[in-house]
PDB file of C-alpha atoms in Angstrom:
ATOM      1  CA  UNK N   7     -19.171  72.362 -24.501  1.00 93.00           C
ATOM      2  CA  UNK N   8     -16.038  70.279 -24.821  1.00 95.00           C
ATOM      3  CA  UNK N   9     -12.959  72.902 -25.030  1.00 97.00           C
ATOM      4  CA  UNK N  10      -9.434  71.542 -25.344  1.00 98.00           C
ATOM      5  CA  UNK N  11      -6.074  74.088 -24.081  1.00 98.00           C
ATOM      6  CA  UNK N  12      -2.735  73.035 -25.294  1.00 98.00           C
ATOM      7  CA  UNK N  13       0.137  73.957 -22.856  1.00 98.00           C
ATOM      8  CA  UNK N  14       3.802  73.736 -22.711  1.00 96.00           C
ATOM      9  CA  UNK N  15       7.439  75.495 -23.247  1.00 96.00           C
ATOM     10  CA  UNK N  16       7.433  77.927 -26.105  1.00 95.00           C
ATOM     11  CA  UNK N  17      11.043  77.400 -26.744  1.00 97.00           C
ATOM     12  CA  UNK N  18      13.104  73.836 -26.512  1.00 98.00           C
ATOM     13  CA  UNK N  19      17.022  72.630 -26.768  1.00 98.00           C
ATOM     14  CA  UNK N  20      17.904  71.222 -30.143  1.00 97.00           C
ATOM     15  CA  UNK N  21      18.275  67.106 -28.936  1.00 97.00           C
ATOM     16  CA  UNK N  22      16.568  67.722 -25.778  1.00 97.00           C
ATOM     17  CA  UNK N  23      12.636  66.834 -25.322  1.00 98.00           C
ATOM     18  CA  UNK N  24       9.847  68.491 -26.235  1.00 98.00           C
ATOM     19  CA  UNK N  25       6.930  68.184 -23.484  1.00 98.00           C
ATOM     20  CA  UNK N  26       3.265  69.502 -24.119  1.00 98.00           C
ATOM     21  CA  UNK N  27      -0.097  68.843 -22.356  1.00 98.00           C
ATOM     22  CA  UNK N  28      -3.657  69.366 -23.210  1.00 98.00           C
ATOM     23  CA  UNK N  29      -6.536  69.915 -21.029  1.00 98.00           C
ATOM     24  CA  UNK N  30      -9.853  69.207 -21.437  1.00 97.00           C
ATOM     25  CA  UNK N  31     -12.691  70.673 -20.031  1.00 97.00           C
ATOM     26  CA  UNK N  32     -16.676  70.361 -20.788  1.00 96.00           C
ATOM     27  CA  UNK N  33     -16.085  66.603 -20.945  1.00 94.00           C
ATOM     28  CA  UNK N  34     -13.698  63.568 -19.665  1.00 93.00           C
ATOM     29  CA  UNK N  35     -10.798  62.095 -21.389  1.00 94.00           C
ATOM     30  CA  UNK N  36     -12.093  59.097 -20.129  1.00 90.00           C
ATOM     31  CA  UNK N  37     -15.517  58.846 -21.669  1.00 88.00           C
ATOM     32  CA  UNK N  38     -15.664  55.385 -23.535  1.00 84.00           C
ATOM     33  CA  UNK N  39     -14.823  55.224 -27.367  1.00 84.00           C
ATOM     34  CA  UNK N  40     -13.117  59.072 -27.739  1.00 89.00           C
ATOM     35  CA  UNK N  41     -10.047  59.378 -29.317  1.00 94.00           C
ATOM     36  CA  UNK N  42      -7.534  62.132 -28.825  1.00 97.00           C
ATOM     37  CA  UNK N  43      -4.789  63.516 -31.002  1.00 98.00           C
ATOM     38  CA  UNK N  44      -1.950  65.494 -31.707  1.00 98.00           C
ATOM     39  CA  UNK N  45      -0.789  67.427 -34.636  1.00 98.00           C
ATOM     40  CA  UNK N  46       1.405  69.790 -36.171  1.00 98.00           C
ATOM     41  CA  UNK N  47       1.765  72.640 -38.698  1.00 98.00           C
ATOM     42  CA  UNK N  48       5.640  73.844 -39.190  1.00 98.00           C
ATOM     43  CA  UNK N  49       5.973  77.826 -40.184  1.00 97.00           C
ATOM     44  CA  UNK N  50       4.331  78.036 -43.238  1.00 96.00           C
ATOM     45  CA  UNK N  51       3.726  74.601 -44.240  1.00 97.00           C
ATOM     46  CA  UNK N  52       0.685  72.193 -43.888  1.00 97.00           C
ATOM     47  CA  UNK N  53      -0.532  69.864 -41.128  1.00 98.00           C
ATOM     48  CA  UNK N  54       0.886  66.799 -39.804  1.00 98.00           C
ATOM     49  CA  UNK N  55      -1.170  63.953 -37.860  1.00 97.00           C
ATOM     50  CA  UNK N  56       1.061  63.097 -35.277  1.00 98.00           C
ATOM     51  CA  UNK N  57      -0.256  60.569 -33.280  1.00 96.00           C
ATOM     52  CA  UNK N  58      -3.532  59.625 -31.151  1.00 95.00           C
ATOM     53  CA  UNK N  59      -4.426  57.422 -27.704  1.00 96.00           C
ATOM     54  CA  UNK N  60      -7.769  56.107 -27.427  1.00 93.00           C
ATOM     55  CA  UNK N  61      -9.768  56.492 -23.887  1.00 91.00           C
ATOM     56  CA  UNK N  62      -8.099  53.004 -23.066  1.00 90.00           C
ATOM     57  CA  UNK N  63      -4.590  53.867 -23.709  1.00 91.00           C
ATOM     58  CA  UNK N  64      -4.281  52.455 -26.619  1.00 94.00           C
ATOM     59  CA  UNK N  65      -2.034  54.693 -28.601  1.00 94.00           C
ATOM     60  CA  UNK N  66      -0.752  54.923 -32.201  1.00 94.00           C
ATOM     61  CA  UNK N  67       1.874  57.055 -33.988  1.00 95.00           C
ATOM     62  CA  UNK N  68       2.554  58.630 -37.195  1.00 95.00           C
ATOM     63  CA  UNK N  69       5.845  55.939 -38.296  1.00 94.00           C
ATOM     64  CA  UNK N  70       7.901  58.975 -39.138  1.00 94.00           C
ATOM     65  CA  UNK N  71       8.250  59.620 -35.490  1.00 93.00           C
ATOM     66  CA  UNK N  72       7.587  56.603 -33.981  1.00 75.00           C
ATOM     67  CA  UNK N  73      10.871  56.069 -32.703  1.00 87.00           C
ATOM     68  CA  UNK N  74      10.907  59.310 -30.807  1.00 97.00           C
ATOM     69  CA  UNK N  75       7.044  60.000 -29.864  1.00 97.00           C
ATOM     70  CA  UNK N  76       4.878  59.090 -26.779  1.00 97.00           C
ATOM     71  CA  UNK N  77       1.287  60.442 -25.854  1.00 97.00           C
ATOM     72  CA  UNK N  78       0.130  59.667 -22.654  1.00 96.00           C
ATOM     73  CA  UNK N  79      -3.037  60.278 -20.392  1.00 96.00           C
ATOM     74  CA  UNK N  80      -3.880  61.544 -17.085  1.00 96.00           C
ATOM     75  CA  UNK N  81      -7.357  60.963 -16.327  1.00 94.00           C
ATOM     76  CA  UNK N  82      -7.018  62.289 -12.918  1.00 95.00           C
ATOM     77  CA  UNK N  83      -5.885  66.041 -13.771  1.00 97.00           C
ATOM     78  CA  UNK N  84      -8.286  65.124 -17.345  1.00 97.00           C
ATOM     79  CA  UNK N  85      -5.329  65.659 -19.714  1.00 97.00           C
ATOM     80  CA  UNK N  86      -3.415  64.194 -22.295  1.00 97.00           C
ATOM     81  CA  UNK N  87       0.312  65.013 -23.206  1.00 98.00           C
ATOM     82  CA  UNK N  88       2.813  64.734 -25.943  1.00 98.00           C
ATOM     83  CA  UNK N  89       6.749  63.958 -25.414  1.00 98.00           C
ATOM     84  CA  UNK N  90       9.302  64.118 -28.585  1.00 98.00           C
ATOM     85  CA  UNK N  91      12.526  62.972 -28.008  1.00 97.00           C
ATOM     86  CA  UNK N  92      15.677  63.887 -29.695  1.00 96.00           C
ATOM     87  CA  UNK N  93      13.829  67.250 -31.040  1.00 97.00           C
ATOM     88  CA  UNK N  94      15.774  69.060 -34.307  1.00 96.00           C
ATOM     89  CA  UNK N  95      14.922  72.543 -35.760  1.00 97.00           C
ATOM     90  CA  UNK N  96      12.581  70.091 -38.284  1.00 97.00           C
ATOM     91  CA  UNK N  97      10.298  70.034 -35.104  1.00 98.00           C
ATOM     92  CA  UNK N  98       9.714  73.704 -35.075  1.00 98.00           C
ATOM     93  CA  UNK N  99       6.213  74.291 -35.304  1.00 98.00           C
ATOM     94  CA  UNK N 100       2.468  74.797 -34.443  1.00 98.00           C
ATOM     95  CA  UNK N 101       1.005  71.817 -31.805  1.00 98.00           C
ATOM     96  CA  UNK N 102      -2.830  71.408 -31.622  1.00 98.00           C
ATOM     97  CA  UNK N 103      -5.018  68.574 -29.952  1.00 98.00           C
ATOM     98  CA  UNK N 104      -7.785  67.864 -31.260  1.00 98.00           C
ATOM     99  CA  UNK N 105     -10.614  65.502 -30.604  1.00 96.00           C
ATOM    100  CA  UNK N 106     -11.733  62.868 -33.340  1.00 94.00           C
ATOM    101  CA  UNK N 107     -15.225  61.411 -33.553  1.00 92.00           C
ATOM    102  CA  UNK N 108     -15.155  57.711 -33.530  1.00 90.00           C
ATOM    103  CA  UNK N 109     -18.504  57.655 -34.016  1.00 91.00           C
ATOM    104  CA  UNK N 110     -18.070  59.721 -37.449  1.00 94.00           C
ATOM    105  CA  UNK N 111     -15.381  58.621 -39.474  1.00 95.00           C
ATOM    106  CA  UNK N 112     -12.722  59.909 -36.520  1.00 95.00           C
ATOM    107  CA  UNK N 113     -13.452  63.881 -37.958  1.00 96.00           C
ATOM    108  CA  UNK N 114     -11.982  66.010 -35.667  1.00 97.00           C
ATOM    109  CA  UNK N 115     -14.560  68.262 -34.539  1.00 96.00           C
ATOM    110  CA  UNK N 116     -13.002  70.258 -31.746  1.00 97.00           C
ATOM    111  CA  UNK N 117      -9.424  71.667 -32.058  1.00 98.00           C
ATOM    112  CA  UNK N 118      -6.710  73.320 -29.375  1.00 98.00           C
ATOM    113  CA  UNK N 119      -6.044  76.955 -30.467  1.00 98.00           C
ATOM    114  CA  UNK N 120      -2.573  75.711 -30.963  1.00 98.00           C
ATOM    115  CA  UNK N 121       0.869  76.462 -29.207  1.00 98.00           C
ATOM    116  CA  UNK N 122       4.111  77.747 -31.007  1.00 98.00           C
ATOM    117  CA  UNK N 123       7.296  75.344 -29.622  1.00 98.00           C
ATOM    118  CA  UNK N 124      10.427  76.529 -31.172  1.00 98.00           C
ATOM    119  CA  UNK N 125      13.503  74.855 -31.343  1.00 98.00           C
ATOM    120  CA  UNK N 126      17.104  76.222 -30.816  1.00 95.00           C
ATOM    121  CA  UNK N 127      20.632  75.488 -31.626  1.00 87.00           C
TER     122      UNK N 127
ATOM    123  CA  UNK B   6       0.954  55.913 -46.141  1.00 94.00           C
ATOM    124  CA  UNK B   7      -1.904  57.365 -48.271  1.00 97.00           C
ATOM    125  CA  UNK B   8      -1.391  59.970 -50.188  1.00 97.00           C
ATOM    126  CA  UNK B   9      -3.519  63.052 -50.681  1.00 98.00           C
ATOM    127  CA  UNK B  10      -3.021  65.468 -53.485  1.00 98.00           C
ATOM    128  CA  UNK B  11      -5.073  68.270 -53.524  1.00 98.00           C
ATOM    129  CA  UNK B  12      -5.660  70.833 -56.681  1.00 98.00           C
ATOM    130  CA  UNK B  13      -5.443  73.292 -57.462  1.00 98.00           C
ATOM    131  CA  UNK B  14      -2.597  74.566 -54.456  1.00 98.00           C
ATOM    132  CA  UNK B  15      -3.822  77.990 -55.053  1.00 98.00           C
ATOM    133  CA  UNK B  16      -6.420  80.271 -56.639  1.00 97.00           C
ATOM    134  CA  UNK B  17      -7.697  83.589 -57.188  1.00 97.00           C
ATOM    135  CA  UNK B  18     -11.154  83.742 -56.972  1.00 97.00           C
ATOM    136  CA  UNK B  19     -13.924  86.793 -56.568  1.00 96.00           C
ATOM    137  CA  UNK B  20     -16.988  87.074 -54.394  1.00 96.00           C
ATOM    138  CA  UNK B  21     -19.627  85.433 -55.079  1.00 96.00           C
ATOM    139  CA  UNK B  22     -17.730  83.282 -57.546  1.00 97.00           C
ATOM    140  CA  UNK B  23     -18.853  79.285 -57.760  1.00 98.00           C
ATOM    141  CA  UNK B  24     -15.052  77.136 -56.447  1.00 98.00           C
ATOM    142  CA  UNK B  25     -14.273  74.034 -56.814  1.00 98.00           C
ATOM    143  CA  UNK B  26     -11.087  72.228 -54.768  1.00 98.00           C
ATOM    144  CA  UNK B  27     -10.615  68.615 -55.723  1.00 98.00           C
ATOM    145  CA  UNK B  28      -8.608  66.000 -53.473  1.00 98.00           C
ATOM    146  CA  UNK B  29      -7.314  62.434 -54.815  1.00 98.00           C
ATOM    147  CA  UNK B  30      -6.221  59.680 -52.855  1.00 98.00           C
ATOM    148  CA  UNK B  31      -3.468  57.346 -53.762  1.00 98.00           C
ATOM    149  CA  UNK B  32      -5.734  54.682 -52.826  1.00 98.00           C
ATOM    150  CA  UNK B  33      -9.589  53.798 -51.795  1.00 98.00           C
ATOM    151  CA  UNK B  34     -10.634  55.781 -48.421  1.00 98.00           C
ATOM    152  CA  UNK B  35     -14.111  54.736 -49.068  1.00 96.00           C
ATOM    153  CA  UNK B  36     -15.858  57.942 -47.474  1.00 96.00           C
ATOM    154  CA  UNK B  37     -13.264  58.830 -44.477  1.00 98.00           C
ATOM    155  CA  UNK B  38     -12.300  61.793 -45.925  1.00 98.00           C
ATOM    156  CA  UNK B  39     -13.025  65.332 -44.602  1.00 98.00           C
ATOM    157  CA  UNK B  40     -12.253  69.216 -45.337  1.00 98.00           C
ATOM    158  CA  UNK B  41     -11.071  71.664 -43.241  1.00 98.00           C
ATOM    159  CA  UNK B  42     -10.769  75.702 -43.665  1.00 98.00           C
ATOM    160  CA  UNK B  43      -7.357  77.495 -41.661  1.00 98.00           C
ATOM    161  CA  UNK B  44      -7.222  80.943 -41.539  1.00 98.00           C
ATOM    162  CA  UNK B  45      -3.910  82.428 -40.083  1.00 96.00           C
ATOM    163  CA  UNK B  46      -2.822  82.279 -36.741  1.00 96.00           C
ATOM    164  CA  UNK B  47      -6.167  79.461 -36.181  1.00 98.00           C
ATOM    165  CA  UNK B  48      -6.790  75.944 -35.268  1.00 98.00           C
ATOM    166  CA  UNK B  49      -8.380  74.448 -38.562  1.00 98.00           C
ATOM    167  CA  UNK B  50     -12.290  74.214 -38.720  1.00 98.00           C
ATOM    168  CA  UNK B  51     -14.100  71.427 -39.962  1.00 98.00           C
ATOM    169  CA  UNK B  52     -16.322  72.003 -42.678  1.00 98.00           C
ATOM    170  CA  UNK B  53     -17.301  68.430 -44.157  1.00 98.00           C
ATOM    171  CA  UNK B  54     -16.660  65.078 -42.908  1.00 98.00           C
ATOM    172  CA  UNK B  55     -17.586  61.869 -44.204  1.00 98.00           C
ATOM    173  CA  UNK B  56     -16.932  63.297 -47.666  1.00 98.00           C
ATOM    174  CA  UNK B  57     -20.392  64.751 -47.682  1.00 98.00           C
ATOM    175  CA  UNK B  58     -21.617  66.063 -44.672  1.00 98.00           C
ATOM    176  CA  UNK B  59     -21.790  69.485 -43.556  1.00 98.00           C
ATOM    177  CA  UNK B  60     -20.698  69.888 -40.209  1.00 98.00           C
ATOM    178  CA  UNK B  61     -23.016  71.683 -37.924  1.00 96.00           C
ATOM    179  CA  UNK B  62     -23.329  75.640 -38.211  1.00 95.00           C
ATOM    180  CA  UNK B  63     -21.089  75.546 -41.220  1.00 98.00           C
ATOM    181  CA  UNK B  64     -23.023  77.535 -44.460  1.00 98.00           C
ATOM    182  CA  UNK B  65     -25.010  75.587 -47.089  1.00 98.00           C
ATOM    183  CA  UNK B  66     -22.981  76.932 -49.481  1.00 98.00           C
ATOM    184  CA  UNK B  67     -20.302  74.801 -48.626  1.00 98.00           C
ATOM    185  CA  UNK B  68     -20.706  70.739 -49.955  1.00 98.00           C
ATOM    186  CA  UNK B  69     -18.448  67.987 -50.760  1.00 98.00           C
ATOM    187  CA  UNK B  70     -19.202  65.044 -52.457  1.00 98.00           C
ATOM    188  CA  UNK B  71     -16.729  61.770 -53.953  1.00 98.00           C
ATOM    189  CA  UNK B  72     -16.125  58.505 -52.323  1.00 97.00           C
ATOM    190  CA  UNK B  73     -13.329  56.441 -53.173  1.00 97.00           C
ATOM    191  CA  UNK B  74     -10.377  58.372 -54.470  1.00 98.00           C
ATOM    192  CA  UNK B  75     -11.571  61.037 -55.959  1.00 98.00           C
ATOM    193  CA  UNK B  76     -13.238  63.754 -53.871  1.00 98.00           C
ATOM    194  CA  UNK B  77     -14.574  67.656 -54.079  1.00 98.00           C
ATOM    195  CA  UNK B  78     -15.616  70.561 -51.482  1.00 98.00           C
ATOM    196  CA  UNK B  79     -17.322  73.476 -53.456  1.00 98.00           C
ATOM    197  CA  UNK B  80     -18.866  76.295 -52.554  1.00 98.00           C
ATOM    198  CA  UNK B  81     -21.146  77.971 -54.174  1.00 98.00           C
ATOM    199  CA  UNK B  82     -20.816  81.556 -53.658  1.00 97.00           C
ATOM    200  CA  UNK B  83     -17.963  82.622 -52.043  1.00 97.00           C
ATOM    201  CA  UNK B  84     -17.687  85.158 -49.208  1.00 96.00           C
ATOM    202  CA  UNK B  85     -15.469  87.564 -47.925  1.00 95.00           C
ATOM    203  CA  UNK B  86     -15.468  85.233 -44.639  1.00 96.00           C
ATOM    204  CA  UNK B  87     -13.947  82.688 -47.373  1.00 97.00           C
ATOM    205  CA  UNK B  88     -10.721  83.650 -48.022  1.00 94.00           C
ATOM    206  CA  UNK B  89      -8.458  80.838 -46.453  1.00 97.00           C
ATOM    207  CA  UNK B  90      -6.499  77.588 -46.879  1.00 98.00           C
ATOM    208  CA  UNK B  91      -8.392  74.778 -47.459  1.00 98.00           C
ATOM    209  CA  UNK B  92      -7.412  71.005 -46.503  1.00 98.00           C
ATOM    210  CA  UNK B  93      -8.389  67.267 -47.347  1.00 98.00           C
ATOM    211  CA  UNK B  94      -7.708  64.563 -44.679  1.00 98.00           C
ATOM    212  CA  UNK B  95      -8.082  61.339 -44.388  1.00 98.00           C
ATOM    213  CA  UNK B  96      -8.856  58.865 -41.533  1.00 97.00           C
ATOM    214  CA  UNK B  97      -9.291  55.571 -43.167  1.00 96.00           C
ATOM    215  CA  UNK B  98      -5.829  54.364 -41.980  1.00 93.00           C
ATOM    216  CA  UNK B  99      -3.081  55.720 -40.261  1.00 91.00           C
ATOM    217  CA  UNK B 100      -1.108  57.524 -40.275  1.00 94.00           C
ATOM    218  CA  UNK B 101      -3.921  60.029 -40.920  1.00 96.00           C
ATOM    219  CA  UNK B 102      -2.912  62.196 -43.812  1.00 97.00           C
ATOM    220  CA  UNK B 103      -3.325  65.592 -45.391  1.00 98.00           C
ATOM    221  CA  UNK B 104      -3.665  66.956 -48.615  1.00 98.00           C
ATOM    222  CA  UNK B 105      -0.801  70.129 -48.924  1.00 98.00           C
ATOM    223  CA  UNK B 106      -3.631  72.779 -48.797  1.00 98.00           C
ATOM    224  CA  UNK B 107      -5.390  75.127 -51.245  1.00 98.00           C
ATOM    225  CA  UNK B 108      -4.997  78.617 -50.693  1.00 98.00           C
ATOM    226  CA  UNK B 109      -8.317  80.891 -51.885  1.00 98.00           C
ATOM    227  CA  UNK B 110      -7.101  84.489 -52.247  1.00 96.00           C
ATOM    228  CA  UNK B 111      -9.177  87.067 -53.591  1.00 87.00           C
ATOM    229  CA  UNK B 112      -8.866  88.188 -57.149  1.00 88.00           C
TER     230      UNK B 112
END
């Protein structure tokens, strides 16, 4: 049973960069046509796709971050990470990975419990 | 970006009770839309995707249905096990987007 684990600093710098990885287990990043994705939920407020890489590399980012957002992959350790540059207190929030189905309209069928990353002044 | 505004953003609603959340796109998603339920403190849970599909081990008494722009999850009778936020999203082109939630308290 696929199972994803989101891991990282609970607490960043204001301007410094945020840095979070997710590891998989029950299955490999690498398995052809899966996507995987990041998003987040700010206190209190709704959710926010921030971006995906496919099993290739291939990535793609939600444009209000694209100047500051990366995802990357390593297929060796089976994980996938996240890095936000330039981080404000607007960045404060909930990060989850999740896994979309290509296969079925890209629904995202497994989910991270989530990890809190707070920002400070 | 698409646009996706769900109503109502909150309701009051008693067991057993027959609710309806609707979800409009600002433009044609065909059928790549899907619904989640978030209870606090949890990762969402998929309930439908494809607009119409119930997710395995999800209830019967949840369904969606629409295609297009305009779309609906109801259920039919709800449960204590209910009581949540409920959210639209849409994967037909990024960036993905959600609808702003709809919160089902009990009345």
């Amino acid at each position: 049973q696929l199972q994803l684990q989101e891991s990282g600093p609970g607490l960043v710098q204001s301007s410094e960069t945020l840095s979070l990885t997710c590891t998989v287990s029950g299955g490999s990043i690498s398995t052809s046509s899966y996507y995987w994705t990041w998003i987040r939920q700010p206190p209190g407020k709704g959710l926010e796709w921030v971006g995906n890489i496919y099993y290739t590399g291939t990535t793609h980012y939600n444009p209000s971050l694209k100047s500051r957002v990366s995802i990357f992959k390593d297929t060796s350790k089976n994980q996938f990470s996240l890095k936000l540059n330039s981080v404000t207190s607007a960045d404060t929030a909930v990060y989850f990975c999740a896994r979309p189905r290509s296969e079925y309209y890209y629904s995202m069928d497994v989910w991270g419990q989530g990890t809190t990353v707070a920002i400070s002044s | 970006d698409i646009q996706l505004t769900q109503s109502p953003s909150a309701l009051s609603a008693s067991i057993r009770d027959r609710v309806t959340i609707t979800c409009r796109a600002s433009q044609s998603i065909s059928n790549y839309l899907h619904w989640f339920q978030q209870k606090p403190g949890k990762a969402p849970k998929l309930l439908i995707y494809a607009a119409s599909t119930l997710q395995s081990d999800v209830p019967s008494r949840f369904s969606g249905s629409g295609s297009g722009t305009d779309f609906t999850l109801t259920i039919s009778s709800l449960q204590p096990e209910d009581f949540a936020t409920y959210y639209c999203q849409q994967t037909s082109s990024p960036p993905w987007t959600f609808g702003q939630g709809t919160k089902v308290e009990i009345k």
